[in-house]
XYZ file of C-alpha atoms in Angstrom:
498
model
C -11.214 8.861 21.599
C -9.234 6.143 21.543
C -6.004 5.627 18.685
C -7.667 2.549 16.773
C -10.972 5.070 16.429
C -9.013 8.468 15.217
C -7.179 6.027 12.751
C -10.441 4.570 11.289
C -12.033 7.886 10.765
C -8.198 8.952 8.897
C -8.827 6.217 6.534
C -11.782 6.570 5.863
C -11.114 9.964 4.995
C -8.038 9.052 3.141
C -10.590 6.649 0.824
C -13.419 9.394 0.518
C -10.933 11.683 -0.427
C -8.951 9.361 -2.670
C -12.153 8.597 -4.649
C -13.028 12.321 -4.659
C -9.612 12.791 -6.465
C -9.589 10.072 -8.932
C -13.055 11.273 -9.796
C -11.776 15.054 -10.792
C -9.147 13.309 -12.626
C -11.560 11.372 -14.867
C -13.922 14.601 -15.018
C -10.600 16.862 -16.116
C -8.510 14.764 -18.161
C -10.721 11.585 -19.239
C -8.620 8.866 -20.380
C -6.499 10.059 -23.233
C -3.176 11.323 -23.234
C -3.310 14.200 -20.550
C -4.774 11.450 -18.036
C -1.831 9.635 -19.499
C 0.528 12.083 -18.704
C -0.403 12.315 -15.606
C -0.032 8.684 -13.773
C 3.700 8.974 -15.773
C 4.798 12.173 -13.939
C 3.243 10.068 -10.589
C 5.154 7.008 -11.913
C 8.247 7.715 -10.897
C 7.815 9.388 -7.525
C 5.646 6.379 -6.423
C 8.179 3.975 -7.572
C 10.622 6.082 -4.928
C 7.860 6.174 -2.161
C 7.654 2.506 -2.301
C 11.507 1.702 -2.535
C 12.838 4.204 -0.487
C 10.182 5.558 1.530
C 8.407 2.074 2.491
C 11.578 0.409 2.872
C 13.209 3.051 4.803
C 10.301 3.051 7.227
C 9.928 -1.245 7.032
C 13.662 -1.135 7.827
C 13.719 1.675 10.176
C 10.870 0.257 13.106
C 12.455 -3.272 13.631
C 15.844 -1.780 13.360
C 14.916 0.664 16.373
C 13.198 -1.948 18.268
C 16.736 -4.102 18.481
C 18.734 -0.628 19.355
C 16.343 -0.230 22.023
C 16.614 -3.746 23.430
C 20.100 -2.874 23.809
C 20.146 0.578 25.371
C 17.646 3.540 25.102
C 20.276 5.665 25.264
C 21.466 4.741 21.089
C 17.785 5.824 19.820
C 18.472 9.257 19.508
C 22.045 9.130 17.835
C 20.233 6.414 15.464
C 17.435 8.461 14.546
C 19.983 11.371 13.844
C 22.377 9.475 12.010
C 19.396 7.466 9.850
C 17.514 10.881 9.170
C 20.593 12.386 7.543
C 21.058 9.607 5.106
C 17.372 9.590 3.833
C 17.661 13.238 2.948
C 20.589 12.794 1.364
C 20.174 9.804 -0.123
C 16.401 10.760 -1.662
C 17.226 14.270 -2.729
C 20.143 13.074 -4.478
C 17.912 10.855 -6.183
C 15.351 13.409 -6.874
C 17.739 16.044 -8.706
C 19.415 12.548 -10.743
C 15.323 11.828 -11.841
C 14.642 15.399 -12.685
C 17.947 16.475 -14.325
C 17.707 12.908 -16.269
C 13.611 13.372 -17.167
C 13.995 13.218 -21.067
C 16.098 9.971 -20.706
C 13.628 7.969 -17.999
C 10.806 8.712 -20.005
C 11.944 8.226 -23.565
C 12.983 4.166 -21.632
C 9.164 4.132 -19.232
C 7.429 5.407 -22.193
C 8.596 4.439 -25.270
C 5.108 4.203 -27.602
C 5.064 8.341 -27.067
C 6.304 10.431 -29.618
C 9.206 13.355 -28.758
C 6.291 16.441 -28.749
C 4.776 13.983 -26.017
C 7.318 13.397 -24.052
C 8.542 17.110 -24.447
C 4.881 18.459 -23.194
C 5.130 15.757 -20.466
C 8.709 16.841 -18.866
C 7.525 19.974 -16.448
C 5.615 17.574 -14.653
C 7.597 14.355 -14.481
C 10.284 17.386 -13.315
C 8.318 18.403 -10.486
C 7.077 15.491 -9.356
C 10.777 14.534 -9.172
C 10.626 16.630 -5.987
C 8.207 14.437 -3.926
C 10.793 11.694 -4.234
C 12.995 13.094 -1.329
C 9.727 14.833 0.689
C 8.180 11.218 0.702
C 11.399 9.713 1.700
C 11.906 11.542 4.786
C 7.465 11.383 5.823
C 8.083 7.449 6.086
C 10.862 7.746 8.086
C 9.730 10.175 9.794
C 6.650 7.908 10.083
C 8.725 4.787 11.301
C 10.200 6.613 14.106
C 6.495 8.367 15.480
C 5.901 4.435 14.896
C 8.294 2.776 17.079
C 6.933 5.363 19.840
C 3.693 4.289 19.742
C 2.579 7.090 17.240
C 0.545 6.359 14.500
C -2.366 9.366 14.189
C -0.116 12.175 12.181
C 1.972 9.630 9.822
C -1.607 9.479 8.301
C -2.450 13.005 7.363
C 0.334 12.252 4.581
C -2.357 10.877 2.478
C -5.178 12.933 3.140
C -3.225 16.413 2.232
C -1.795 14.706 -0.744
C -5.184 14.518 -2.036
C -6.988 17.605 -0.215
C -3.991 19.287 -2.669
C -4.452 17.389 -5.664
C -8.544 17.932 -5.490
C -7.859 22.127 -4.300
C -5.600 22.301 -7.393
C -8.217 20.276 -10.291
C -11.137 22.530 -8.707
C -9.406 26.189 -9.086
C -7.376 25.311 -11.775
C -8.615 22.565 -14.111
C -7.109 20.890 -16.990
C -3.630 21.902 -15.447
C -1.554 18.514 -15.147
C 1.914 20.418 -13.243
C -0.644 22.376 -11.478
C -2.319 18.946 -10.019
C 1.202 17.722 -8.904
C 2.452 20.915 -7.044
C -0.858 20.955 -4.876
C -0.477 17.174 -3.822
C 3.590 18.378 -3.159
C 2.279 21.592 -1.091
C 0.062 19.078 1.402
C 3.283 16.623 2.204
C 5.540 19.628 2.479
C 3.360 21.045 4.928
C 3.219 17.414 6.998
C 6.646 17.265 6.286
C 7.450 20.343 8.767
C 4.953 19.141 11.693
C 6.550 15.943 11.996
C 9.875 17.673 11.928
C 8.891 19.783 14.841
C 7.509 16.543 16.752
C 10.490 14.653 15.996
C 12.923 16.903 17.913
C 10.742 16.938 21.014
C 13.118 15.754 23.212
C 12.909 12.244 24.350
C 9.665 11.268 22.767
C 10.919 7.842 21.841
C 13.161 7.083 24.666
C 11.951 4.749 27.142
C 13.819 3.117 30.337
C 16.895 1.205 29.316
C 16.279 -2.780 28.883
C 19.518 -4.571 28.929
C 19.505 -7.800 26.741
C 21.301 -9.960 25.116
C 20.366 -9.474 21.591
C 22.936 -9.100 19.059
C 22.911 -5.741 16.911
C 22.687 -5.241 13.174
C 23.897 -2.799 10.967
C 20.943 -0.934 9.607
C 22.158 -1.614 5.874
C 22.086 -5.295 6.721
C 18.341 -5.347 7.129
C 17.727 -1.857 4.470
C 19.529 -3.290 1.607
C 17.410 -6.433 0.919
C 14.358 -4.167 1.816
C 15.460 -1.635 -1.105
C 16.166 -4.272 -3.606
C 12.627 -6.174 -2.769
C 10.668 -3.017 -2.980
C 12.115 -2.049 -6.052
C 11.726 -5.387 -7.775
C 7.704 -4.862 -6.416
C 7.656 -1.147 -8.220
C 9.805 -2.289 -11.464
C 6.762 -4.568 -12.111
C 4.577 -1.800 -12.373
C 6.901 0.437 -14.186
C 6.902 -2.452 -16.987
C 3.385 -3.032 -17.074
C 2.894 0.435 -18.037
C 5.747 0.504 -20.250
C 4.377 -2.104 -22.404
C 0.640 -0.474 -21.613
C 2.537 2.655 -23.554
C 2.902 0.442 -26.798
C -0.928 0.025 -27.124
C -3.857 2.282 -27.797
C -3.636 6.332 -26.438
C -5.195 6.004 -23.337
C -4.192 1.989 -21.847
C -2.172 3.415 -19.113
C -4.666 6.052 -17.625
C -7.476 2.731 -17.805
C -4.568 0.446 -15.955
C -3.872 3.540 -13.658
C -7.418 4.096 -12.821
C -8.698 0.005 -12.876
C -5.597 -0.495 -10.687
C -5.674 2.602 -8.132
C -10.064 0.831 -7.324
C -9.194 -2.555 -7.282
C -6.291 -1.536 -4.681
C -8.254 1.143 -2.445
C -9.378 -1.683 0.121
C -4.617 -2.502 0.171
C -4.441 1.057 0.789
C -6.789 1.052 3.679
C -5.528 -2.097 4.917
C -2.226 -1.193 5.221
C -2.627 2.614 6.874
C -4.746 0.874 9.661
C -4.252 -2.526 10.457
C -1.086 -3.469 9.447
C 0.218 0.339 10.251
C -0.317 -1.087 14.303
C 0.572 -5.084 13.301
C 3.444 -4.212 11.363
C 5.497 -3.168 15.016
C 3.809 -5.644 17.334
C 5.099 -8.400 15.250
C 8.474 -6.939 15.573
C 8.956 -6.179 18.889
C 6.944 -9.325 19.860
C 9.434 -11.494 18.172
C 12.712 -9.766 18.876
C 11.247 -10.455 22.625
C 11.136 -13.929 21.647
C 7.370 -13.898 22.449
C 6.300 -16.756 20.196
C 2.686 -17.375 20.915
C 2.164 -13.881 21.479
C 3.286 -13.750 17.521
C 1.254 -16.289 16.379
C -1.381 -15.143 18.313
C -0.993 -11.074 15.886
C -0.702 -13.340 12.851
C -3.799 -15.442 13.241
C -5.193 -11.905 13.689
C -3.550 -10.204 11.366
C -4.328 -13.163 8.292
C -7.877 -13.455 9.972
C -8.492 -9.702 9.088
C -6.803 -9.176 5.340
C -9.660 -11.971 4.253
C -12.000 -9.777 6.080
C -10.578 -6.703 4.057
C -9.666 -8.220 0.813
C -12.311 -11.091 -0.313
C -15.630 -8.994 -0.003
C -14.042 -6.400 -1.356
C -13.039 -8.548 -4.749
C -16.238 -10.263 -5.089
C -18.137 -7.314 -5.049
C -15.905 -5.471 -7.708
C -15.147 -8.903 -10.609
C -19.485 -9.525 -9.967
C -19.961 -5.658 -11.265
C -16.647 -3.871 -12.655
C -18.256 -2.335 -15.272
C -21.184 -0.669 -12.613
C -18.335 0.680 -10.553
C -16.558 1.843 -13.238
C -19.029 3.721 -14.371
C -20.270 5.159 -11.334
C -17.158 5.967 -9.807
C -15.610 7.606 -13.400
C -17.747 7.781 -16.324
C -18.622 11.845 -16.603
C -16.810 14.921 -18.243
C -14.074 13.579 -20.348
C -14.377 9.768 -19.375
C -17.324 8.833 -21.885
C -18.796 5.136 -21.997
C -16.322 3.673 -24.100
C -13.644 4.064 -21.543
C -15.304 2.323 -18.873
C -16.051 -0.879 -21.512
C -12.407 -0.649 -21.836
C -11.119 -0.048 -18.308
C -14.627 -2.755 -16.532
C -12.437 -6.099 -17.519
C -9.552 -4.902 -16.397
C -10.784 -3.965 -12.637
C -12.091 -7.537 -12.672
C -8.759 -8.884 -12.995
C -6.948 -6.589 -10.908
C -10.092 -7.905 -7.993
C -9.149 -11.524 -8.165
C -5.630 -10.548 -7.639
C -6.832 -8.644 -4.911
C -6.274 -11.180 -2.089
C -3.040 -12.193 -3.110
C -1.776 -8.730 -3.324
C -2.929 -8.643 0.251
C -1.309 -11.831 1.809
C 1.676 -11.147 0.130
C 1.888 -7.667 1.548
C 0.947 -9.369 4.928
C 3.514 -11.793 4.921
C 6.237 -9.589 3.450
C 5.560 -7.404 6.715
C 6.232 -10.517 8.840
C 9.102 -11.899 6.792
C 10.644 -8.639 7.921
C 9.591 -8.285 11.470
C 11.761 -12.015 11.827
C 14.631 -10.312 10.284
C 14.199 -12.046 7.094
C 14.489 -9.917 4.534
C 16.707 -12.298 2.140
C 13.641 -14.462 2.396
C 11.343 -11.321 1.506
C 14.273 -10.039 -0.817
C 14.092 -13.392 -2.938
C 10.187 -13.853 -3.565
C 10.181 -10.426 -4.575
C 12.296 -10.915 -7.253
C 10.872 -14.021 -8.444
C 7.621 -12.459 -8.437
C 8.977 -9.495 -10.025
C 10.789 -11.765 -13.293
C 7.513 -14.016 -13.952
C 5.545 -11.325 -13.653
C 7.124 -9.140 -16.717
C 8.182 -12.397 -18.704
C 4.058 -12.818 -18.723
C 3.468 -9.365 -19.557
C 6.045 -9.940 -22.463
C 3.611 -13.103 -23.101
C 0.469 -11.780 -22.980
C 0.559 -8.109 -23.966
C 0.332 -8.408 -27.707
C -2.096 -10.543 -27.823
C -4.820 -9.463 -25.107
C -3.204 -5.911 -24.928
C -3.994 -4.241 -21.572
C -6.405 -7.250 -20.289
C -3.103 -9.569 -20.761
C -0.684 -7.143 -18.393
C -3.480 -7.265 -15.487
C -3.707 -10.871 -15.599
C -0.066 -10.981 -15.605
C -0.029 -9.295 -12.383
C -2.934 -11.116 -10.860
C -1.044 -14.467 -11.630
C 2.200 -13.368 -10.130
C 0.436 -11.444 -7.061
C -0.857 -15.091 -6.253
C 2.135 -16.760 -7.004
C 3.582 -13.819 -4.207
C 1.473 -14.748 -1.859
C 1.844 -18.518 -2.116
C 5.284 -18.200 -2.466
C 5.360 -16.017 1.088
C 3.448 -17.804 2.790
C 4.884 -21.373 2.565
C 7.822 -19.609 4.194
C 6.069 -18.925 7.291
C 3.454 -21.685 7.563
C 5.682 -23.801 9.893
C 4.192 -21.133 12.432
C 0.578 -21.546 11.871
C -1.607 -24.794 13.387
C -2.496 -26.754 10.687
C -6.714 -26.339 11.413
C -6.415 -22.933 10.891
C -4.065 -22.981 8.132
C -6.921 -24.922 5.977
C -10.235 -24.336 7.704
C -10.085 -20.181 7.526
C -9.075 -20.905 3.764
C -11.875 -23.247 3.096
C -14.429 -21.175 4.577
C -13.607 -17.734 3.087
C -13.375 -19.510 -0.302
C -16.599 -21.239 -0.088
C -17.875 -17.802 1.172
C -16.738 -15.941 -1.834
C -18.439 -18.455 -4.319
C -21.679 -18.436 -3.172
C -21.424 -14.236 -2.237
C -20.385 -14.049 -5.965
C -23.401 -15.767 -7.716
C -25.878 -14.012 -5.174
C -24.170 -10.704 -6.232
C -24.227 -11.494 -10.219
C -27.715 -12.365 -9.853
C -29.031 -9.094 -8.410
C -29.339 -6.111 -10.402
C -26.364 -3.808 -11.389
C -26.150 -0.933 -8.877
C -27.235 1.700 -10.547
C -26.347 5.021 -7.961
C -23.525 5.300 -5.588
C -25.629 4.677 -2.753
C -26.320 1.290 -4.173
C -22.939 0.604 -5.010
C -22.175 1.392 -1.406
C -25.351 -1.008 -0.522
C -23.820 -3.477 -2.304
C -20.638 -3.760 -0.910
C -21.993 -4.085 2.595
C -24.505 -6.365 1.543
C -21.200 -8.439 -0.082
C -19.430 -7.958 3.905
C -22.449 -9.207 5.419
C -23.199 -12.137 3.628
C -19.593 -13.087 3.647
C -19.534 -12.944 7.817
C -23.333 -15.284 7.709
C -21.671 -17.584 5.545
C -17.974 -18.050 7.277
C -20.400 -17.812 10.694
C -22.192 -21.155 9.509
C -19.285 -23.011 8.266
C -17.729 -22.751 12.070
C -15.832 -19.341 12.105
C -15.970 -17.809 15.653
C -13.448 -15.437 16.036
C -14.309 -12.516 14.104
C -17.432 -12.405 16.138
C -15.393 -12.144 19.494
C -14.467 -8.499 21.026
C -11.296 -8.911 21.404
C -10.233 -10.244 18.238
C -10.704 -6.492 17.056
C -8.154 -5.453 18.970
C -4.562 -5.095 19.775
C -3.160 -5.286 23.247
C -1.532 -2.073 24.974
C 1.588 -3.833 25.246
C 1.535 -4.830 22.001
C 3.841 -1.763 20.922
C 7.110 -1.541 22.366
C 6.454 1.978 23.727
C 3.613 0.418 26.071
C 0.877 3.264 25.027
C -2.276 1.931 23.611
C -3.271 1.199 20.032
């Protein structure tokens, strides 16, 4: 079976499972405070996985690729060296977040009241501890990466929630209970990929002497760390002012946010898992067409992922919703509540994806000032509109805030790197998916609601489909070519096939 294949049927896994888990959650804990409780004890370990544990691993694979360029014979002292630091550097950090839990969360959650915050702290304290196991997984995952290894880094997410949905079926209603089984799963992983890692000479490959110039890692980490943290600090505040409002706004942003996002998530552990290091080594080899050619690709497929998707969940949020959540503790009033603000987060939907997209290439250039800067501009207009909007549309005015500064992300990203992309396709593939999405959207409002899963699952094909006829008739012809679905074996530095 072939890598792309094995990696399809992990996400697909990863999304079942996912939606398995966020279903037990609604089931257990509804959306009132315990369901509260529980995305803040998650808060601050996924702010860590996505500052240190993305950008370790974002950093880590170009880094690699330049070391290699140089001399084979520097990977394994690098990987050494590197590895030490992240283990330092992210358990230091965890014992800092869980020695310090009374003080983050009286400052992330400052609408809850001391007995809250005091019932809330064995969590938040033990979920301090996946700070420094998710740290080392993604760079862990970066180096299996760089050698042309991309099947294990994915098991991460499938035993974090095989252990999150094992814990909520033998012992429900147990918040620190849910956290230690997602912990047990990526401890577990954690070991493997240990084991594999010291395999000697996995990632070394015959020298290639060139003439490229070498970096300091912490030239090319730093702006990574301060752009992915600028990213997370915008969620942070959206659920800090979420904690001002009505018991329950943060679970309904948790829950609206972690649906409208699932098609990101799958986006980015397959495709852009196996783009993300072609574009790097590609352009460190000074391949230029052979770049443009993965980014064509690469922009071709995030429509593919992200604008069916959206259409299908801002024509019927409150039908998914309700599906997908509304039984045990999460009654019908919670999905009225949490419906508007899924169709918000699904028109941001897109631009969350581009911008991901081009943040990956911004970084495979060895641009990460570039990368460093619209993160931070998207990060300031972003809470300056939840400041704007909160009090007076409450939770619906902190999704549109991010929805307006995902797009101004994306736009923002890619007029950086649209001196690389021909003009037709820079406007055509636009036009078409736009014009696509309009016309998918009224035929979807006009059918029926879905009224069972299977429908719901009928429906979103029947949204894919449609979108494909109508970008086929306005002129699109790649995405009905072979090998536009794939990636060349030498795409990957280590030569093996994707």
């Amino acid at each position: 079976m072939s890598t792309s294949l094995i990696m399809l049927c992990f996400v697909v896994a990863s999304f079942l499972l996912g939606f398995l888990r966020d279903m037990l959650v609604a089931w257990n804990f509804g959306a009132g405070w315990a369901a509260d409780a529980l995305f803040v004890a998650l808060m601050v370990p996924v702010f860590f996985e996505n500052v240190l544990g993305i950008a370790l691993r974002d950093a880590v694979i170009p880094h690699l690729h330049r070391i290699r360029l140089q001399t084979s014979s520097l990977i394994r002292e690098h990987v050494t060296r590197l590895q030490l630091g992240a283990w330092v550097g992210s358990i230091s950090v965890s014992l800092v977040v869980a020695l310090g839990a009374p003080l983050w969360m009286g400052m992330l959650v400052p609408g809850w009241s001391a007995s809250q915050i005091d019932a809330g702290l064995p969590a938040v304290r033990l979920a301090a501890a996946m700070i420094a196991v998710q740290s080392v997984l993604y760079f862990q995952a970066a180096v299996l990466n760089v050698g042309g290894r991309f099947v294990l880094p994915l098991w991460r997410t499938v035993l974090f929630n095989v252990g999150g949905i094992g814990a909520m079926v033998f012992f429900p209603g147990s918040v620190w209970v849910v956290i230690l089984g997602m912990l047990a799963g990526q401890i577990l992983l954690l070991l493997v990929q240990q084991v594999v890692l010291d395999v000697p000479g996995h990632v070394v490959e015959p020298p290639r002497q060139t003439e490229a110039p070498q970096r300091s890692f912490l030239f090319h980490f730093t702006p990574l760390l301060v752009a992915t943290g600028a990213q997370q600090i915008t969620v942070i505040a959206e659920r800090l002012f979420a904690s001002l409002l009505e018991e329950g706004s943060i679970a309904q942003l948790s829950f609206a946010f972690r649906i409208a996002t699932i098609p990101l998530t799958l986006f980015s552990l397959s495709f852009l898992t196996m783009y993300y290091p072609a574009f790097s080594t590609t352009w460190v080899k000074g391949e230029t067409a052979k770049f443009l050619l993965l980014l064509q690709k690469a922009a071709t497929m995030a429509v593919i992922f992200f604008v069916p998707a959206a259409v299908l969940l801002a024509a019927h949020p409150s039908s998914v919703i309700s599906l997908i959540l509304e039984r045990g503790q999460f009654d019908a009033a919670q999905t009225a509540a949490t419906a508007p603000l899924l169709a918000l987060y699904a028109i941001g939907l897109p631009g969350m994806g581009l911008a991901l997209l081009g943040g990956r290439v911004l970084l495979a250039q060895g641009r990460g000032r570039a990368f460093m800067v619209t993160a931070l501009a998207f990060c300031l207009s972003t809470v300056a509109l939840d400041y704007l909007l909160y009090q007076s549309m409450g939770a619906k005015g902190l999704a549109l805030a991010f929805t307006i500064g995902s797009w101004a992300q994306a736009v923002a990203v890619g007029s950086l790197i649209v001196r690389l992309i021909p003009i037709a396709f820079l406007w055509r593939t636009p036009v078409r998916w736009c014009l696509a999405a309009a016309l998918v959207l009224w035929a979807l409002v006009a059918l029926p609601a879905p009224q069972t899963l299977v429908t719901l699952f009928g429906f979103g094909l029947i949204s894919l489909v449609l979108h494909f006829a109508v970008v086929g008739a306005l002129g699109e012809r790649n995405i009905f070519m072979r090998k536009f679905w794939r990636i060349e074996s030498n795409d990957h530095l280590s030569g093996k096939s994707s």
